[in-house]
mmCIF file of C-alpha atoms in Angstrom:
data_model
loop_
_atom_site.group_PDB
_atom_site.id
_atom_site.type_symbol
_atom_site.label_atom_id
_atom_site.label_comp_id
_atom_site.label_asym_id
_atom_site.label_seq_id
_atom_site.Cartn_x
_atom_site.Cartn_y
_atom_site.Cartn_z
ATOM 1 C CA UNK Z 1 24.028 15.758 -88.068
ATOM 2 C CA UNK Z 2 25.096 14.331 -84.479
ATOM 3 C CA UNK Z 3 27.740 16.520 -82.781
ATOM 4 C CA UNK Z 4 31.463 15.325 -83.238
ATOM 5 C CA UNK Z 5 32.392 13.296 -79.884
ATOM 6 C CA UNK Z 6 35.230 15.486 -79.574
ATOM 7 C CA UNK Z 7 36.049 18.616 -81.535
ATOM 8 C CA UNK Z 8 39.338 20.899 -81.272
ATOM 9 C CA UNK Z 9 38.493 24.672 -82.801
ATOM 10 C CA UNK Z 10 41.496 26.837 -83.480
ATOM 11 C CA UNK Z 11 43.703 25.571 -80.252
ATOM 12 C CA UNK Z 12 46.631 27.274 -79.825
ATOM 13 C CA UNK Z 13 49.281 26.850 -77.285
ATOM 14 C CA UNK Z 14 52.682 28.498 -76.255
ATOM 15 C CA UNK Z 15 55.009 27.080 -73.533
ATOM 16 C CA UNK Z 16 57.647 29.399 -72.330
ATOM 17 C CA UNK Z 17 56.911 31.767 -75.125
ATOM 18 C CA UNK Z 18 57.219 29.357 -77.512
ATOM 19 C CA UNK Z 19 54.058 28.623 -80.004
ATOM 20 C CA UNK Z 20 53.495 24.682 -79.840
ATOM 21 C CA UNK Z 21 50.206 24.679 -81.823
ATOM 22 C CA UNK Z 22 48.870 26.960 -84.020
ATOM 23 C CA UNK Z 23 45.322 27.075 -84.657
ATOM 24 C CA UNK Z 24 44.524 23.175 -84.613
ATOM 25 C CA UNK Z 25 41.085 22.343 -85.896
ATOM 26 C CA UNK Z 26 40.081 18.502 -85.699
ATOM 27 C CA UNK Z 27 37.019 16.298 -85.265
ATOM 28 C CA UNK Z 28 36.336 12.906 -84.023
ATOM 29 C CA UNK Z 29 32.997 11.462 -85.314
ATOM 30 C CA UNK Z 30 31.237 8.762 -82.850
ATOM 31 C CA UNK Z 31 32.460 5.369 -83.708
ATOM 32 C CA UNK Z 32 35.813 6.497 -85.498
ATOM 33 C CA UNK Z 33 39.418 6.231 -84.798
ATOM 34 C CA UNK Z 34 41.633 8.988 -85.227
ATOM 35 C CA UNK Z 35 45.579 8.737 -85.442
ATOM 36 C CA UNK Z 36 47.797 11.784 -84.584
ATOM 37 C CA UNK Z 37 51.095 11.554 -85.698
ATOM 38 C CA UNK Z 38 54.138 13.675 -86.071
ATOM 39 C CA UNK Z 39 57.922 14.027 -84.880
ATOM 40 C CA UNK Z 40 58.872 14.167 -81.576
ATOM 41 C CA UNK Z 41 57.934 17.526 -80.115
ATOM 42 C CA UNK Z 42 55.543 18.438 -82.808
ATOM 43 C CA UNK Z 43 52.559 19.097 -80.003
ATOM 44 C CA UNK Z 44 50.760 15.429 -80.072
ATOM 45 C CA UNK Z 45 50.820 14.951 -76.489
ATOM 46 C CA UNK Z 46 50.463 18.650 -75.806
ATOM 47 C CA UNK Z 47 47.051 18.477 -77.777
ATOM 48 C CA UNK Z 48 45.648 15.414 -75.740
ATOM 49 C CA UNK Z 49 46.607 17.186 -72.590
ATOM 50 C CA UNK Z 50 44.316 20.140 -73.872
ATOM 51 C CA UNK Z 51 41.494 17.841 -74.418
ATOM 52 C CA UNK Z 52 41.555 16.509 -70.962
ATOM 53 C CA UNK Z 53 42.059 19.911 -69.320
ATOM 54 C CA UNK Z 54 45.352 19.272 -68.098
ATOM 55 C CA UNK Z 55 46.579 22.223 -69.807
ATOM 56 C CA UNK Z 56 44.730 25.251 -70.879
ATOM 57 C CA UNK Z 57 45.078 26.523 -74.419
ATOM 58 C CA UNK Z 58 46.649 30.067 -75.595
ATOM 59 C CA UNK Z 59 43.369 30.315 -77.674
ATOM 60 C CA UNK Z 60 40.506 28.194 -78.888
ATOM 61 C CA UNK Z 61 37.981 25.570 -77.463
ATOM 62 C CA UNK Z 62 37.647 22.045 -76.969
ATOM 63 C CA UNK Z 63 33.839 20.279 -77.032
ATOM 64 C CA UNK Z 64 32.793 17.339 -76.118
ATOM 65 C CA UNK Z 65 29.699 16.401 -78.082
ATOM 66 C CA UNK Z 66 27.670 19.672 -77.668
ATOM 67 C CA UNK Z 67 29.467 20.549 -74.218
ATOM 68 C CA UNK Z 68 32.252 22.791 -73.830
ATOM 69 C CA UNK Z 69 35.012 20.889 -71.762
ATOM 70 C CA UNK Z 70 35.147 23.630 -69.264
ATOM 71 C CA UNK Z 71 31.650 23.630 -68.408
ATOM 72 C CA UNK Z 72 32.052 20.130 -67.117
ATOM 73 C CA UNK Z 73 32.564 19.137 -63.507
ATOM 74 C CA UNK Z 74 35.626 16.722 -63.026
ATOM 75 C CA UNK Z 75 33.534 13.649 -62.507
ATOM 76 C CA UNK Z 76 31.506 14.701 -65.525
ATOM 77 C CA UNK Z 77 34.512 14.823 -67.858
ATOM 78 C CA UNK Z 78 35.825 11.658 -66.288
ATOM 79 C CA UNK Z 79 32.713 9.757 -67.025
ATOM 80 C CA UNK Z 80 32.726 10.856 -70.550
ATOM 81 C CA UNK Z 81 36.704 10.943 -71.220
ATOM 82 C CA UNK Z 82 39.227 8.690 -70.456
ATOM 83 C CA UNK Z 83 43.173 9.304 -71.084
ATOM 84 C CA UNK Z 84 45.837 6.442 -71.376
ATOM 85 C CA UNK Z 85 49.471 8.586 -70.975
ATOM 86 C CA UNK Z 86 52.781 7.741 -72.156
ATOM 87 C CA UNK Z 87 54.200 7.166 -68.469
ATOM 88 C CA UNK Z 88 52.104 6.606 -65.649
ATOM 89 C CA UNK Z 89 53.955 6.334 -62.303
ATOM 90 C CA UNK Z 90 52.188 4.827 -59.410
ATOM 91 C CA UNK Z 91 54.483 4.273 -56.437
ATOM 92 C CA UNK Z 92 51.867 2.568 -53.923
ATOM 93 C CA UNK Z 93 51.861 -1.229 -54.396
ATOM 94 C CA UNK Z 94 48.201 -1.584 -55.359
ATOM 95 C CA UNK Z 95 47.309 -4.569 -56.852
ATOM 96 C CA UNK Z 96 46.816 -4.459 -61.061
ATOM 97 C CA UNK Z 97 42.980 -5.300 -60.380
ATOM 98 C CA UNK Z 98 42.726 -2.350 -57.624
ATOM 99 C CA UNK Z 99 44.515 -0.050 -60.241
ATOM 100 C CA UNK Z 100 41.960 -1.169 -62.993
ATOM 101 C CA UNK Z 101 39.081 -0.393 -60.755
ATOM 102 C CA UNK Z 102 40.006 3.016 -59.871
ATOM 103 C CA UNK Z 103 38.706 3.580 -63.232
ATOM 104 C CA UNK Z 104 35.186 3.278 -62.110
ATOM 105 C CA UNK Z 105 35.474 6.115 -59.494
ATOM 106 C CA UNK Z 106 33.640 8.815 -61.445
ATOM 107 C CA UNK Z 107 30.684 6.156 -61.763
ATOM 108 C CA UNK Z 108 30.691 5.413 -57.951
ATOM 109 C CA UNK Z 109 28.523 6.675 -55.331
ATOM 110 C CA UNK Z 110 29.280 9.402 -52.870
ATOM 111 C CA UNK Z 111 31.217 7.169 -50.564
ATOM 112 C CA UNK Z 112 33.111 5.849 -53.324
ATOM 113 C CA UNK Z 113 32.414 2.218 -52.674
ATOM 114 C CA UNK Z 114 32.757 -0.285 -55.268
ATOM 115 C CA UNK Z 115 29.527 -2.393 -56.302
ATOM 116 C CA UNK Z 116 29.655 -6.071 -58.032
ATOM 117 C CA UNK Z 117 28.989 -4.198 -61.156
ATOM 118 C CA UNK Z 118 32.106 -2.074 -60.655
ATOM 119 C CA UNK Z 119 33.974 -5.022 -59.991
ATOM 120 C CA UNK Z 120 32.708 -7.223 -63.156
ATOM 121 C CA UNK Z 121 33.567 -4.075 -65.351
ATOM 122 C CA UNK Z 122 37.030 -3.851 -63.990
ATOM 123 C CA UNK Z 123 37.444 -7.579 -64.665
ATOM 124 C CA UNK Z 124 35.984 -7.769 -68.212
ATOM 125 C CA UNK Z 125 38.360 -4.760 -69.136
ATOM 126 C CA UNK Z 126 41.358 -6.780 -67.726
ATOM 127 C CA UNK Z 127 40.148 -10.141 -69.585
ATOM 128 C CA UNK Z 128 39.482 -8.192 -72.899
ATOM 129 C CA UNK Z 129 43.473 -7.350 -72.741
ATOM 130 C CA UNK Z 130 44.313 -10.835 -71.617
ATOM 131 C CA UNK Z 131 45.795 -9.567 -68.423
ATOM 132 C CA UNK Z 132 43.502 -10.927 -65.907
ATOM 133 C CA UNK Z 133 46.012 -13.548 -64.480
ATOM 134 C CA UNK Z 134 47.879 -10.086 -63.020
ATOM 135 C CA UNK Z 135 44.841 -8.930 -61.011
ATOM 136 C CA UNK Z 136 46.506 -9.753 -57.562
ATOM 137 C CA UNK Z 137 49.932 -8.725 -58.642
ATOM 138 C CA UNK Z 138 51.300 -5.499 -57.232
ATOM 139 C CA UNK Z 139 51.711 -2.876 -59.911
ATOM 140 C CA UNK Z 140 55.316 -2.172 -58.807
ATOM 141 C CA UNK Z 141 56.174 -6.034 -59.881
ATOM 142 C CA UNK Z 142 54.832 -5.672 -63.418
ATOM 143 C CA UNK Z 143 56.968 -4.878 -66.519
ATOM 144 C CA UNK Z 144 56.590 -1.900 -68.318
ATOM 145 C CA UNK Z 145 54.279 -3.449 -71.030
ATOM 146 C CA UNK Z 146 52.227 -4.791 -68.187
ATOM 147 C CA UNK Z 147 51.634 -1.728 -66.598
ATOM 148 C CA UNK Z 148 50.687 -0.234 -70.102
ATOM 149 C CA UNK Z 149 48.090 -2.838 -70.267
ATOM 150 C CA UNK Z 150 47.059 -2.030 -66.695
ATOM 151 C CA UNK Z 151 46.586 1.340 -67.762
ATOM 152 C CA UNK Z 152 44.724 0.789 -70.955
ATOM 153 C CA UNK Z 153 42.187 -1.506 -68.911
ATOM 154 C CA UNK Z 154 41.468 1.162 -66.740
ATOM 155 C CA UNK Z 155 40.670 3.485 -69.323
ATOM 156 C CA UNK Z 156 38.175 1.146 -70.712
ATOM 157 C CA UNK Z 157 36.733 0.412 -67.065
ATOM 158 C CA UNK Z 158 35.673 3.920 -66.922
ATOM 159 C CA UNK Z 159 33.439 3.597 -70.105
ATOM 160 C CA UNK Z 160 34.036 6.956 -71.602
ATOM 161 C CA UNK Z 161 32.714 8.347 -75.140
ATOM 162 C CA UNK Z 162 35.984 9.419 -76.012
ATOM 163 C CA UNK Z 163 39.593 7.534 -75.455
ATOM 164 C CA UNK Z 164 42.771 9.605 -75.555
ATOM 165 C CA UNK Z 165 45.786 7.182 -76.122
ATOM 166 C CA UNK Z 166 49.476 8.397 -76.118
ATOM 167 C CA UNK Z 167 51.596 6.109 -77.512
ATOM 168 C CA UNK Z 168 49.592 2.957 -76.018
ATOM 169 C CA UNK Z 169 51.650 0.410 -77.574
ATOM 170 C CA UNK Z 170 55.015 1.734 -76.862
ATOM 171 C CA UNK Z 171 56.106 -0.852 -74.297
ATOM 172 C CA UNK Z 172 54.558 -3.580 -75.966
ATOM 173 C CA UNK Z 173 55.334 -6.568 -77.725
ATOM 174 C CA UNK Z 174 53.996 -7.195 -81.603
ATOM 175 C CA UNK Z 175 51.008 -9.481 -80.370
ATOM 176 C CA UNK Z 176 49.970 -7.134 -77.790
ATOM 177 C CA UNK Z 177 50.158 -4.093 -79.964
ATOM 178 C CA UNK Z 178 47.562 -5.783 -82.251
ATOM 179 C CA UNK Z 179 45.414 -6.782 -79.308
ATOM 180 C CA UNK Z 180 45.231 -3.158 -78.104
ATOM 181 C CA UNK Z 181 44.459 -1.563 -81.601
ATOM 182 C CA UNK Z 182 41.806 -4.579 -81.811
ATOM 183 C CA UNK Z 183 40.419 -3.240 -78.458
ATOM 184 C CA UNK Z 184 40.408 0.383 -79.565
ATOM 185 C CA UNK Z 185 38.437 -0.980 -83.224
ATOM 186 C CA UNK Z 186 35.968 -2.694 -80.885
ATOM 187 C CA UNK Z 187 35.679 0.547 -78.547
ATOM 188 C CA UNK Z 188 34.836 2.570 -81.658
ATOM 189 C CA UNK Z 189 32.702 -0.116 -83.109
ATOM 190 C CA UNK Z 190 30.327 -0.056 -79.939
ATOM 191 C CA UNK Z 191 30.105 3.763 -80.756
ATOM 192 C CA UNK Z 192 32.969 5.249 -78.591
ATOM 193 C CA UNK Z 193 35.490 7.370 -80.335
ATOM 194 C CA UNK Z 194 39.439 7.251 -79.902
ATOM 195 C CA UNK Z 195 42.345 9.716 -80.748
ATOM 196 C CA UNK Z 196 45.335 7.666 -80.707
ATOM 197 C CA UNK Z 197 48.873 9.215 -80.794
ATOM 198 C CA UNK Z 198 51.557 6.593 -82.574
ATOM 199 C CA UNK Z 199 54.736 6.748 -84.416
ATOM 200 C CA UNK Z 200 53.951 3.155 -85.663
ATOM 201 C CA UNK Z 201 52.413 4.438 -88.939
ATOM 202 C CA UNK Z 202 52.116 1.063 -90.537
ATOM 203 C CA UNK Z 203 50.117 -0.418 -87.850
ATOM 204 C CA UNK Z 204 48.100 2.786 -87.299
ATOM 205 C CA UNK Z 205 47.199 2.661 -90.676
ATOM 206 C CA UNK Z 206 45.491 -0.741 -90.178
ATOM 207 C CA UNK Z 207 43.637 0.402 -87.285
ATOM 208 C CA UNK Z 208 42.465 4.239 -87.969
ATOM 209 C CA UNK Z 209 39.786 5.725 -90.088
ATOM 210 C CA UNK Z 210 41.741 8.867 -90.576
ATOM 211 C CA UNK Z 211 45.432 9.799 -89.903
ATOM 212 C CA UNK Z 212 46.467 13.278 -88.972
ATOM 213 C CA UNK Z 213 49.895 14.342 -89.739
ATOM 214 C CA UNK Z 214 51.265 17.354 -87.234
ATOM 215 C CA UNK Z 215 54.154 19.512 -88.397
ATOM 216 C CA UNK Z 216 55.254 22.848 -86.748
ATOM 217 C CA UNK Z 217 52.118 22.974 -84.843
ATOM 218 C CA UNK Z 218 49.743 22.687 -87.803
ATOM 219 C CA UNK Z 219 47.705 19.953 -89.163
ATOM 220 C CA UNK Z 220 49.639 19.185 -92.475
ATOM 221 C CA UNK Z 221 47.221 16.768 -93.682
ATOM 222 C CA UNK Z 222 44.560 14.529 -92.637
ATOM 223 C CA UNK Z 223 42.224 11.924 -94.109
ATOM 224 C CA UNK Z 224 41.997 8.435 -94.733
ATOM 225 C CA UNK Z 225 45.670 6.660 -94.322
ATOM 226 C CA UNK Z 226 45.805 5.763 -98.137
ATOM 227 C CA UNK Z 227 45.695 9.031 -98.894
ATOM 228 C CA UNK Z 228 47.765 10.772 -95.944
ATOM 229 C CA UNK Z 229 50.824 8.390 -96.315
ATOM 230 C CA UNK Z 230 52.327 9.947 -99.384
ATOM 231 C CA UNK Z 231 56.080 10.366 -99.388
ATOM 232 C CA UNK Z 232 55.483 14.040 -100.136
ATOM 233 C CA UNK Z 233 53.644 14.335 -96.817
ATOM 234 C CA UNK Z 234 56.183 12.271 -94.955
ATOM 235 C CA UNK Z 235 59.093 14.200 -96.158
ATOM 236 C CA UNK Z 236 57.411 17.437 -94.856
ATOM 237 C CA UNK Z 237 56.113 16.071 -91.361
ATOM 238 C CA UNK Z 238 59.257 13.408 -90.628
ATOM 239 C CA UNK Z 239 62.034 14.937 -92.797
ATOM 240 C CA UNK Z 240 62.422 11.576 -94.440
ATOM 241 C CA UNK Z 241 62.479 9.788 -97.630
ATOM 242 C CA UNK Z 242 60.064 6.774 -97.560
ATOM 243 C CA UNK Z 243 58.615 4.105 -99.866
ATOM 244 C CA UNK Z 244 54.770 3.476 -99.327
ATOM 245 C CA UNK Z 245 54.083 0.078 -100.335
ATOM 246 C CA UNK Z 246 50.639 -1.624 -100.494
ATOM 247 C CA UNK Z 247 49.895 -4.709 -98.040
ATOM 248 C CA UNK Z 248 47.745 -7.740 -99.454
ATOM 249 C CA UNK Z 249 44.714 -6.631 -97.557
ATOM 250 C CA UNK Z 250 45.155 -3.072 -99.461
ATOM 251 C CA UNK Z 251 46.571 -0.942 -96.383
ATOM 252 C CA UNK Z 252 49.754 1.067 -96.820
ATOM 253 C CA UNK Z 253 52.959 0.261 -95.604
ATOM 254 C CA UNK Z 254 55.662 2.814 -94.821
ATOM 255 C CA UNK Z 255 59.445 1.945 -95.490
ATOM 256 C CA UNK Z 256 61.779 4.597 -94.395
ATOM 257 C CA UNK Z 257 64.883 4.865 -96.617
ATOM 258 C CA UNK Z 258 66.625 8.024 -94.792
ATOM 259 C CA UNK Z 259 66.342 10.731 -92.959
ATOM 260 C CA UNK Z 260 67.069 14.175 -95.233
ATOM 261 C CA UNK Z 261 70.680 15.510 -95.040
ATOM 262 C CA UNK Z 262 71.836 12.393 -93.318
ATOM 263 C CA UNK Z 263 74.181 9.417 -94.632
ATOM 264 C CA UNK Z 264 71.822 6.401 -94.827
ATOM 265 C CA UNK Z 265 74.358 4.604 -93.104
ATOM 266 C CA UNK Z 266 74.772 6.572 -90.207
ATOM 267 C CA UNK Z 267 72.329 4.761 -88.093
ATOM 268 C CA UNK Z 268 69.529 6.128 -86.083
ATOM 269 C CA UNK Z 269 70.407 8.980 -83.629
ATOM 270 C CA UNK Z 270 66.964 10.011 -82.402
#
C-alpha cells in the first residue's frame, strides 16, 4: 500500500493555554479530495497551518508521503505542498500574472529567473480558472473574488502533490465556486490530493471523496459525505437542526432549519 499523500498523527495544538486541537488523526490518499468542516473557531485553519509548518503543534506529527514535514527544506516543502489562505494581502501593485508566476519560485534555479516553461505553466493555471484576461491587471485593482482566483492559480502553478485550501470559494459567485471545485477535482484525478476547508456543505459534498467534521478540537465523524451528513452529526458539530435531502444525482443537500436554543425567526447573528 502506498503512503498517504498527507497524514496527521495525534495532532494537538494549544494557543494561549487553550486547547484548539486534541489528538487529530487524518489521512489524505493520493487522488482524493477531503473536506474539513466545522464551526467557526473549531480549529480547521489551525490544522492547515500545522500542515504547512506555519504553526508547530504541541504534540503529534505531520507526514508528506514518507517524509516528516520537519525534515524538508522550505523549497522542498513548497514544491510538494501549496496553500491557499482565507485572505492573502499583497500591498505591492504586482500584476495578476506576476503573482501567479510566483508559484513557480520553488522550481526556479539559484538565480530565480523564470523560463518559458514556467511562464507557460502560470498562463495555463490562469486560463484553467478563466482569468487569463486579468494577467496584466494590478492585483490591487481586482475584486476580492478575482484576487482569490489569482491565489488559487498561483497554488496550481506550484504543481504540488498536495493542495491546502482554506475557504477557497468564500468570495466567489456561484459559477466560479463550481469552477474552482471542478478544478480541485481535476487536480485529484491527475493524482494530487486536496484538503479543503469549507462551510458550504452541500457544494462540498458534490466535490469531496471524504468529509471530516471537526468539533471541540476532535474529528467528530469522517467518511463519505452521504454517511457523515446525518442530522445527529450536524447537530453535534454545528448546533443546528437540519434536513438532509438527496439531490437527483444522489448527493446530499443540507437544509438548515434552526440553531438549537434560538428562535427560528430571529435571523442569523453569526
